[in-house]
mmCIF file of C-alpha atoms and ligand atoms in Angstrom:
data_model
loop_
_atom_site.group_PDB
_atom_site.id
_atom_site.type_symbol
_atom_site.label_atom_id
_atom_site.label_comp_id
_atom_site.label_asym_id
_atom_site.label_seq_id
_atom_site.Cartn_x
_atom_site.Cartn_y
_atom_site.Cartn_z
ATOM 1 C CA MET A 1431 138.321 103.357 103.810
ATOM 2 C CA LYS A 1432 134.835 101.949 103.084
ATOM 3 C CA LYS A 1433 132.457 103.995 100.995
ATOM 4 C CA ILE A 1434 128.787 104.365 101.605
ATOM 5 C CA SER A 1435 126.406 105.693 98.935
ATOM 6 C CA ILE A 1436 123.285 107.353 100.083
ATOM 7 C CA ILE A 1437 120.717 107.142 97.332
ATOM 8 C CA ILE A 1438 117.955 109.791 97.410
ATOM 9 C CA PRO A 1439 115.206 109.790 94.848
ATOM 10 C CA ALA A 1440 113.801 113.236 94.658
ATOM 11 C CA TYR A 1441 110.688 114.573 92.840
ATOM 12 C CA ASN A 1442 109.809 118.209 93.426
ATOM 13 C CA GLU A 1443 111.750 118.427 96.715
ATOM 14 C CA GLU A 1444 113.127 121.947 96.439
ATOM 15 C CA GLU A 1445 111.760 122.808 99.854
ATOM 16 C CA SER A 1446 113.233 119.836 101.716
ATOM 17 C CA LEU A 1447 116.702 119.671 100.133
ATOM 18 C CA PRO A 1448 118.390 122.373 102.166
ATOM 19 C CA PHE A 1449 117.262 120.756 105.474
ATOM 20 C CA LEU A 1450 118.176 117.394 104.171
ATOM 21 C CA TYR A 1451 121.717 118.491 103.220
ATOM 22 C CA GLU A 1452 122.214 120.192 106.571
ATOM 23 C CA ARG A 1453 121.283 117.048 108.494
ATOM 24 C CA LEU A 1454 123.306 114.849 106.202
ATOM 25 C CA GLU A 1455 126.391 117.038 106.404
ATOM 26 C CA LYS A 1456 126.206 117.001 110.238
ATOM 27 C CA LEU A 1457 125.989 113.233 110.095
ATOM 28 C CA MET A 1458 128.883 112.712 107.730
ATOM 29 C CA ASN A 1459 131.067 114.848 109.891
ATOM 30 C CA THR A 1460 130.460 112.472 112.763
ATOM 31 C CA MET A 1461 131.389 109.457 110.792
ATOM 32 C CA GLU A 1462 134.887 110.129 109.899
ATOM 33 C CA ASN A 1463 135.862 106.561 109.260
ATOM 34 C CA TYR A 1464 133.848 106.330 106.089
ATOM 35 C CA LYS A 1465 133.785 107.913 102.662
ATOM 36 C CA PHE A 1466 130.424 109.175 101.574
ATOM 37 C CA GLU A 1467 128.612 109.710 98.405
ATOM 38 C CA ILE A 1468 125.187 111.322 98.240
ATOM 39 C CA LEU A 1469 123.527 110.235 95.007
ATOM 40 C CA PHE A 1470 120.380 112.235 94.148
ATOM 41 C CA VAL A 1471 118.152 110.748 91.414
ATOM 42 C CA ASN A 1472 116.165 113.748 90.163
ATOM 43 C CA ASP A 1473 112.966 112.074 88.928
ATOM 44 C CA GLY A 1474 111.942 114.703 86.364
ATOM 45 C CA SER A 1475 111.159 117.408 88.958
ATOM 46 C CA LYS A 1476 109.189 120.405 87.717
ATOM 47 C CA ASP A 1477 110.633 122.760 90.365
ATOM 48 C CA LYS A 1478 114.123 123.939 91.255
ATOM 49 C CA THR A 1479 115.206 120.549 92.657
ATOM 50 C CA ILE A 1480 117.952 119.964 90.111
ATOM 51 C CA GLN A 1481 119.370 123.510 90.377
ATOM 52 C CA ILE A 1482 119.573 123.051 94.072
ATOM 53 C CA ILE A 1483 121.369 119.803 93.772
ATOM 54 C CA LYS A 1484 123.848 121.314 91.226
ATOM 55 C CA GLU A 1485 124.551 124.091 93.636
ATOM 56 C CA LEU A 1486 125.154 121.619 96.410
ATOM 57 C CA ARG A 1487 127.511 119.730 94.231
ATOM 58 C CA GLN A 1488 129.623 122.795 93.714
ATOM 59 C CA LYS A 1489 129.982 123.226 97.353
ATOM 60 C CA ASP A 1490 130.431 119.635 98.251
ATOM 61 C CA GLU A 1491 131.908 116.975 95.876
ATOM 62 C CA ARG A 1492 130.450 114.134 97.825
ATOM 63 C CA ILE A 1493 127.157 115.113 96.166
ATOM 64 C CA CYS A 1494 126.397 113.289 92.808
ATOM 65 C CA TYR A 1495 123.313 113.194 90.793
ATOM 66 C CA VAL A 1496 121.493 111.418 88.069
ATOM 67 C CA ASP A 1497 119.044 113.620 86.283
ATOM 68 C CA PHE A 1498 116.149 111.733 84.577
ATOM 69 C CA SER A 1499 114.775 112.960 81.284
ATOM 70 C CA ARG A 1500 111.194 112.855 82.803
ATOM 71 C CA ASN A 1501 109.338 111.448 85.823
ATOM 72 C CA PHE A 1502 109.797 107.706 85.810
ATOM 73 C CA GLY A 1503 108.625 107.023 89.424
ATOM 74 C CA LYS A 1504 110.390 106.342 92.598
ATOM 75 C CA GLU A 1505 110.987 102.628 91.929
ATOM 76 C CA ILE A 1506 112.823 103.267 88.690
ATOM 77 C CA GLY A 1507 114.702 106.071 90.446
ATOM 78 C CA MET A 1508 115.881 103.631 93.096
ATOM 79 C CA LEU A 1509 117.105 101.195 90.391
ATOM 80 C CA ALA A 1510 119.054 103.993 88.630
ATOM 81 C CA GLY A 1511 120.515 104.693 92.116
ATOM 82 C CA LEU A 1512 121.806 101.208 92.427
ATOM 83 C CA ASP A 1513 123.172 101.300 88.907
ATOM 84 C CA TYR A 1514 125.146 104.455 89.547
ATOM 85 C CA ALA A 1515 126.155 103.974 93.142
ATOM 86 C CA THR A 1516 129.811 103.205 93.702
ATOM 87 C CA GLY A 1517 129.914 102.458 97.456
ATOM 88 C CA ASP A 1518 130.503 99.324 99.382
ATOM 89 C CA ALA A 1519 127.056 99.731 100.714
ATOM 90 C CA VAL A 1520 124.142 101.823 99.716
ATOM 91 C CA ILE A 1521 121.473 103.520 101.823
ATOM 92 C CA PHE A 1522 118.053 104.426 100.430
ATOM 93 C CA MET A 1523 116.537 107.532 101.867
ATOM 94 C CA ASP A 1524 113.634 109.681 101.061
ATOM 95 C CA ALA A 1525 114.311 113.358 100.395
ATOM 96 C CA ASP A 1526 111.729 114.663 102.811
ATOM 97 C CA LEU A 1527 113.561 113.658 106.028
ATOM 98 C CA GLN A 1528 110.836 111.242 106.986
ATOM 99 C CA ASP A 1529 113.760 108.761 107.387
ATOM 100 C CA PRO A 1530 116.114 110.393 110.038
ATOM 101 C CA PRO A 1531 119.690 110.417 108.991
ATOM 102 C CA GLU A 1532 120.648 110.021 112.634
ATOM 103 C CA LEU A 1533 119.750 106.378 112.246
ATOM 104 C CA ILE A 1534 122.434 105.660 109.752
ATOM 105 C CA PRO A 1535 125.282 104.959 112.299
ATOM 106 C CA GLU A 1536 123.139 102.200 113.646
ATOM 107 C CA LEU A 1537 122.507 100.700 110.268
ATOM 108 C CA VAL A 1538 126.242 100.881 109.497
ATOM 109 C CA LYS A 1539 127.060 99.255 112.864
ATOM 110 C CA TYR A 1540 124.990 96.254 112.002
ATOM 111 C CA TRP A 1541 126.463 96.121 108.537
ATOM 112 C CA GLU A 1542 129.992 96.018 110.050
ATOM 113 C CA GLU A 1543 128.632 93.074 112.154
ATOM 114 C CA GLY A 1544 128.109 91.157 108.978
ATOM 115 C CA TYR A 1545 124.449 91.836 108.021
ATOM 116 C CA ASP A 1546 123.795 92.425 104.355
ATOM 117 C CA ASP A 1547 120.383 94.084 104.471
ATOM 118 C CA VAL A 1548 119.698 96.294 107.540
ATOM 119 C CA TYR A 1549 116.230 97.698 107.186
ATOM 120 C CA ALA A 1550 114.500 100.245 109.292
ATOM 121 C CA ARG A 1551 111.074 99.405 110.636
ATOM 122 C CA ARG A 1552 108.912 102.300 111.823
ATOM 123 C CA SER A 1553 107.363 102.090 115.241
ATOM 124 C CA SER A 1554 105.017 105.094 114.564
ATOM 125 C CA ARG A 1555 103.717 106.765 111.555
ATOM 126 C CA LYS A 1556 103.306 110.384 112.513
ATOM 127 C CA GLY A 1557 101.496 112.700 110.140
ATOM 128 C CA GLU A 1558 99.625 109.914 108.423
ATOM 129 C CA THR A 1559 95.849 109.509 108.625
ATOM 130 C CA TRP A 1560 94.161 106.673 110.468
ATOM 131 C CA LEU A 1561 92.719 105.408 107.234
ATOM 132 C CA LYS A 1562 96.150 105.208 105.575
ATOM 133 C CA LYS A 1563 97.476 103.208 108.593
ATOM 134 C CA PHE A 1564 94.532 100.918 108.695
ATOM 135 C CA THR A 1565 94.473 100.171 104.920
ATOM 136 C CA SER A 1566 98.199 99.507 104.852
ATOM 137 C CA LYS A 1567 97.905 97.070 107.804
ATOM 138 C CA MET A 1568 95.149 95.085 106.143
ATOM 139 C CA TYR A 1569 96.914 95.102 102.866
ATOM 140 C CA TYR A 1570 99.985 93.497 104.364
ATOM 141 C CA LYS A 1571 97.929 90.783 106.070
ATOM 142 C CA VAL A 1572 96.335 89.901 102.731
ATOM 143 C CA LEU A 1573 99.684 90.020 100.838
ATOM 144 C CA GLN A 1574 101.453 87.818 103.324
ATOM 145 C CA SER A 1575 98.701 85.203 103.205
ATOM 146 C CA LEU A 1576 99.261 85.081 99.400
ATOM 147 C CA THR A 1577 102.998 84.361 99.319
ATOM 148 C CA ARG A 1578 105.615 82.226 100.810
ATOM 149 C CA ILE A 1579 108.324 84.955 100.740
ATOM 150 C CA GLU A 1580 108.377 86.735 104.057
ATOM 151 C CA ILE A 1581 107.087 90.329 103.890
ATOM 152 C CA GLN A 1582 108.612 92.970 106.212
ATOM 153 C CA LYS A 1583 105.809 94.955 107.794
ATOM 154 C CA ASP A 1584 106.012 98.661 108.434
ATOM 155 C CA THR A 1585 109.057 98.903 106.382
ATOM 156 C CA GLY A 1586 109.620 101.443 103.737
ATOM 157 C CA ASP A 1587 112.648 101.733 101.514
ATOM 158 C CA PHE A 1588 114.852 103.161 104.258
ATOM 159 C CA ARG A 1589 117.572 100.523 104.493
ATOM 160 C CA LEU A 1590 121.254 99.709 104.101
ATOM 161 C CA LEU A 1591 122.343 97.151 101.517
ATOM 162 C CA ASP A 1592 125.632 95.535 101.179
ATOM 163 C CA ARG A 1593 127.347 95.460 97.693
ATOM 164 C CA ARG A 1594 126.285 91.891 97.357
ATOM 165 C CA CYS A 1595 122.647 92.915 97.642
ATOM 166 C CA VAL A 1596 123.178 95.743 95.236
ATOM 167 C CA ASN A 1597 124.651 93.417 92.663
ATOM 168 C CA ALA A 1598 121.771 90.940 93.028
ATOM 169 C CA LEU A 1599 119.109 93.712 92.828
ATOM 170 C CA LYS A 1600 120.782 95.129 89.629
ATOM 171 C CA LYS A 1601 120.073 91.704 88.015
ATOM 172 C CA LEU A 1602 116.343 92.085 88.554
ATOM 173 C CA ARG A 1603 115.504 94.286 85.649
ATOM 174 C CA GLU A 1604 111.788 93.978 85.323
ATOM 175 C CA SER A 1605 110.105 97.297 84.373
ATOM 176 C CA GLN A 1606 107.176 97.120 86.771
ATOM 177 C CA ARG A 1607 109.134 97.051 89.917
ATOM 178 C CA CYS A 1608 108.213 96.603 93.582
ATOM 179 C CA SER A 1609 111.462 97.010 95.483
ATOM 180 C CA LYS A 1610 109.913 95.720 98.654
ATOM 181 C CA SER A 1611 109.293 92.326 97.088
ATOM 182 C CA MET A 1612 112.721 92.325 95.566
ATOM 183 C CA PHE A 1613 114.507 93.026 98.958
ATOM 184 C CA SER A 1614 112.731 90.021 100.385
ATOM 185 C CA TRP A 1615 113.285 87.899 97.276
ATOM 186 C CA ILE A 1616 117.035 88.227 97.026
ATOM 187 C CA GLY A 1617 117.541 86.937 100.559
ATOM 188 C CA TYR A 1618 120.767 87.384 102.417
ATOM 189 C CA LYS A 1619 121.240 88.205 106.037
ATOM 190 C CA LYS A 1620 118.671 90.690 107.208
ATOM 191 C CA LYS A 1621 118.487 92.834 110.438
ATOM 192 C CA GLU A 1622 115.678 94.925 111.662
ATOM 193 C CA VAL A 1623 116.187 98.298 113.312
ATOM 194 C CA ILE A 1624 113.227 100.171 114.894
ATOM 195 C CA TYR A 1625 112.774 103.875 114.419
ATOM 196 C CA GLU A 1626 110.249 106.607 114.571
ATOM 197 C CA ARG A 1627 109.111 107.935 111.283
ATOM 198 C CA ASP A 1628 108.931 111.760 111.347
ATOM 199 C CA PRO A 1629 106.398 113.829 109.512
ATOM 200 C CA ARG A 1630 107.519 115.281 106.139
ATOM 201 C CA ILE A 1631 109.698 118.329 106.673
ATOM 202 C CA ALA A 1632 108.331 120.534 103.826
ATOM 203 C CA GLY A 1633 106.425 120.174 100.656
ATOM 204 C CA LYS A 1634 103.518 117.802 99.983
ATOM 205 C CA THR A 1635 103.532 114.016 99.684
ATOM 206 C CA LYS A 1636 103.649 112.764 96.100
ATOM 207 C CA TRP A 1637 101.212 109.999 96.885
ATOM 208 C CA ASN A 1638 97.530 110.080 96.438
ATOM 209 C CA TYR A 1639 95.005 107.231 96.797
ATOM 210 C CA LYS A 1640 95.185 106.303 93.138
ATOM 211 C CA LYS A 1641 98.885 105.929 93.311
ATOM 212 C CA LEU A 1642 98.588 103.917 96.507
ATOM 213 C CA VAL A 1643 96.089 101.491 94.852
ATOM 214 C CA ASP A 1644 98.467 101.107 91.970
ATOM 215 C CA LEU A 1645 101.262 100.347 94.298
ATOM 216 C CA ALA A 1646 99.154 97.823 96.146
ATOM 217 C CA ILE A 1647 98.271 96.046 92.929
ATOM 218 C CA ASP A 1648 101.860 96.140 91.863
ATOM 219 C CA GLY A 1649 102.763 94.727 95.171
ATOM 220 C CA ILE A 1650 100.344 91.761 94.890
ATOM 221 C CA THR A 1651 101.300 91.033 91.356
ATOM 222 C CA SER A 1652 104.990 91.138 91.926
ATOM 223 C CA PHE A 1653 105.033 88.946 95.091
ATOM 224 C CA THR A 1654 102.676 86.358 93.765
ATOM 225 C CA THR A 1655 100.652 85.048 90.862
ATOM 226 C CA SER A 1656 98.058 83.432 93.186
ATOM 227 C CA PRO A 1657 95.194 85.771 92.041
ATOM 228 C CA LEU A 1658 95.245 83.777 88.822
ATOM 229 C CA ARG A 1659 94.214 80.800 90.782
ATOM 230 C CA ILE A 1660 90.988 82.540 91.980
ATOM 231 C CA SER A 1661 89.274 81.159 88.838
ATOM 232 C CA THR A 1662 90.374 77.474 89.511
ATOM 233 C CA TYR A 1663 89.120 77.747 93.049
ATOM 234 C CA LEU A 1664 85.786 79.268 92.023
ATOM 235 C CA SER A 1665 85.071 76.330 89.764
ATOM 236 C CA ILE A 1666 85.039 73.998 92.709
ATOM 237 C CA PRO A 1667 81.780 75.333 94.404
ATOM 238 C CA THR A 1668 80.186 75.596 91.007
ATOM 239 C CA PHE A 1669 80.785 71.907 90.319
ATOM 240 C CA LEU A 1670 79.805 71.092 93.890
ATOM 241 C CA MET A 1671 76.512 72.788 93.310
ATOM 242 C CA LEU A 1672 76.026 71.079 90.000
ATOM 243 C CA PHE A 1673 76.666 67.689 91.716
ATOM 244 C CA VAL A 1674 74.258 68.306 94.612
ATOM 245 C CA TYR A 1675 71.481 69.668 92.413
ATOM 246 C CA PHE A 1676 71.915 66.734 89.946
ATOM 247 C CA ILE A 1677 71.453 64.139 92.805
ATOM 248 C CA TYR A 1678 68.501 66.097 94.088
ATOM 249 C CA VAL A 1679 66.822 66.044 90.670
ATOM 250 C CA ILE A 1680 67.518 62.451 89.948
ATOM 251 C CA ILE A 1681 66.147 61.292 93.409
ATOM 252 C CA LYS A 1682 63.115 63.520 93.000
ATOM 253 C CA CYS A 1683 62.385 62.075 89.508
ATOM 254 C CA ILE A 1684 62.811 58.447 90.692
ATOM 255 C CA THR A 1685 60.870 58.730 93.926
ATOM 256 C CA GLN A 1686 57.962 60.744 92.567
ATOM 257 C CA ASN A 1687 58.196 58.949 89.173
ATOM 258 C CA VAL A 1688 58.059 62.089 87.003
ATOM 259 C CA ALA A 1689 60.188 63.131 84.118
ATOM 260 C CA ILE A 1690 62.961 65.771 84.525
ATOM 261 C CA GLN A 1691 61.409 69.230 84.099
ATOM 262 C CA ALA A 1692 62.623 71.839 81.705
ATOM 263 C CA PHE A 1693 63.739 74.418 84.262
ATOM 264 C CA GLN A 1694 65.667 71.745 86.184
ATOM 265 C CA ALA A 1695 67.503 70.794 82.988
ATOM 266 C CA VAL A 1696 68.356 74.399 82.283
ATOM 267 C CA ILE A 1697 69.739 74.998 85.747
ATOM 268 C CA LEU A 1698 71.855 71.840 85.365
ATOM 269 C CA LEU A 1699 73.153 72.879 82.088
ATOM 270 C CA ILE A 1700 73.974 76.406 83.300
ATOM 271 C CA LEU A 1701 75.840 75.008 86.272
ATOM 272 C CA PHE A 1702 77.659 72.646 84.076
ATOM 273 C CA PHE A 1703 78.847 75.067 81.430
ATOM 274 C CA SER A 1704 79.674 77.845 83.878
ATOM 275 C CA GLY A 1705 81.795 75.417 85.811
ATOM 276 C CA VAL A 1706 83.573 74.299 82.694
ATOM 277 C CA GLN A 1707 84.275 77.927 81.683
ATOM 278 C CA ILE A 1708 85.606 79.030 85.020
ATOM 279 C CA LEU A 1709 87.827 75.875 85.106
ATOM 280 C CA LEU A 1710 89.198 76.649 81.646
ATOM 281 C CA PHE A 1711 89.988 80.288 82.717
ATOM 282 C CA GLY A 1712 91.870 78.868 85.591
ATOM 283 C CA ILE A 1713 93.962 76.655 83.341
ATOM 284 C CA VAL A 1714 94.750 79.576 81.054
ATOM 285 C CA GLY A 1715 95.692 81.505 84.232
ATOM 286 C CA GLU A 1716 98.092 78.800 85.250
ATOM 287 C CA TYR A 1717 100.037 79.025 82.088
ATOM 288 C CA LEU A 1718 99.849 82.828 82.057
ATOM 289 C CA GLY A 1719 101.441 82.771 85.602
ATOM 290 C CA ARG A 1720 104.257 80.640 84.334
ATOM 291 C CA ILE A 1721 104.819 82.900 81.278
ATOM 292 C CA PHE A 1722 104.760 85.916 83.561
ATOM 293 C CA ASN A 1723 107.376 84.493 85.887
ATOM 294 C CA GLU A 1724 109.562 83.442 83.024
ATOM 295 C CA THR A 1725 109.492 86.788 81.243
ATOM 296 C CA LYS A 1726 110.808 88.428 84.343
ATOM 297 C CA ASN A 1727 114.006 86.670 83.571
ATOM 298 C CA ARG A 1728 115.317 86.803 87.029
ATOM 299 C CA PRO A 1729 118.397 84.841 88.016
ATOM 300 C CA LEU A 1730 117.389 81.544 89.605
ATOM 301 C CA TYR A 1731 119.455 81.923 92.658
ATOM 302 C CA PHE A 1732 122.005 83.929 94.585
ATOM 303 C CA VAL A 1733 124.877 82.379 96.366
ATOM 304 C CA ASN A 1734 125.767 83.424 99.949
ATOM 305 C CA GLU A 1735 129.071 81.663 100.036
ATOM 306 C CA TYR A 1736 130.881 79.101 97.837
ATOM 307 C CA ASN A 1737 133.834 77.045 98.917
ATOM 308 C CA GLY A 1738 135.355 74.911 96.254
ATOM 309 C CA GLU A 1739 137.583 74.791 93.155
ATOM 310 C CA LYS A 1740 135.586 76.820 90.636
ATOM 311 C CA GLU A 1741 136.872 80.230 89.982
ATOM 312 C CA MET A 1742 134.301 82.979 90.340
ATOM 313 C CA ASN A 1743 134.588 86.363 88.590
ATOM 314 C CA ASP A 1744 132.264 88.386 90.713
HETATM 315 N N1 UDP B 2625 109.500 110.402 94.602
HETATM 316 C C1 UDP B 2625 110.133 110.183 93.429
HETATM 317 N N2 UDP B 2625 109.375 110.129 92.325
HETATM 318 C C2 UDP B 2625 107.939 110.188 92.240
HETATM 319 C C3 UDP B 2625 107.397 110.313 93.574
HETATM 320 C C4 UDP B 2625 108.197 110.489 94.786
HETATM 321 O O1 UDP B 2625 111.379 110.112 93.216
HETATM 322 O O2 UDP B 2625 107.331 110.000 91.281
HETATM 323 C C5 UDP B 2625 110.423 110.512 95.828
HETATM 324 C C6 UDP B 2625 110.087 111.736 96.686
HETATM 325 O O3 UDP B 2625 110.830 112.816 96.226
HETATM 326 C C7 UDP B 2625 110.604 111.251 98.051
HETATM 327 C C8 UDP B 2625 110.200 109.786 98.140
HETATM 328 O O4 UDP B 2625 110.080 109.411 96.642
HETATM 329 O O5 UDP B 2625 112.022 111.428 98.261
HETATM 330 C C9 UDP B 2625 109.023 109.469 98.850
HETATM 331 O O6 UDP B 2625 107.953 110.259 98.364
HETATM 332 P P1 UDP B 2625 106.861 110.855 99.325
HETATM 333 O O7 UDP B 2625 107.512 111.463 100.521
HETATM 334 O O8 UDP B 2625 106.028 111.803 98.485
HETATM 335 O O9 UDP B 2625 105.982 109.635 99.712
HETATM 336 P P2 UDP B 2625 105.403 109.195 101.254
HETATM 337 O O10 UDP B 2625 106.577 109.439 102.138
HETATM 338 O O11 UDP B 2625 104.338 110.108 101.446
HETATM 339 O O12 UDP B 2625 105.095 107.803 101.062
HETATM 340 MG MG1 MG B 2626 107.485 111.092 102.486
#
């Protein structure tokens, strides 16, 4: 029997958990051909979240938990989930029932058809403000234009990952994580499933605009180092202006037969030295980008399939 681990990061979710368990239990009863493990990652909650999880575990041994020593953030919670999950596939889900468990059979169906990463794309975002929708749309446009890796739009973390993806993701151990870019980065066979994202069942969202801005910056910096090139590109118009103004001054001096004036020389010098400075920043940025990528210490590739004589361990 195949085993599926449902990983649920939870931070102050005491109000949602009873509803969540009820829905999950119903679902697990309908999927008798699979073994389940519900792995909560309690991310340093300050309310009764962990007590409720412990009570649930006494009732139902499919419930497991990892209890963090403090709040480490959802991204790290997800990594811990991957580390501790024992299933042949894992499913990431939020604790607030915004990701309907009823979609799981469909995710599993595609997994059985051979897809490694079945991700849920939301068709609507109920309960979210116009501003949040708009900013997120613009953000993904910018992000995609900055990177060659394909970014999945309107996709959260609700997805099913085959064991192969889990093992791959576990090898990406950078501390400032952006799971979204990692899901894209590891590759493997992906499949999209459309769903309607429900509003939060209870409690309050843990996000505020500051956290969202942090997340956006994390997103950009983890998908790409191209912001470091801004400086290199900025030096081009500066040198262009220098060149044009230089020609203009020379021509003026020759045709009108006058010496170069002090203010013209100053403008030329300013343009020249700011151009040089901006360019040097860009060069430093280039190397910084390389160091940044090397320090992530990621594996260089993942293999989909190998057919040959070499013996593989995992
Ligand atoms: N979460 C977490 N640690 C945090 C913040 C959030 O584990 O520091 C969990 C939270 O309990 C929930 C999921 O991440 O299960 C998504 O959080 P939330 O619903 O607040 O975000 P939103 O759906 O509004 O983006
Ligand atoms: Mg939510």
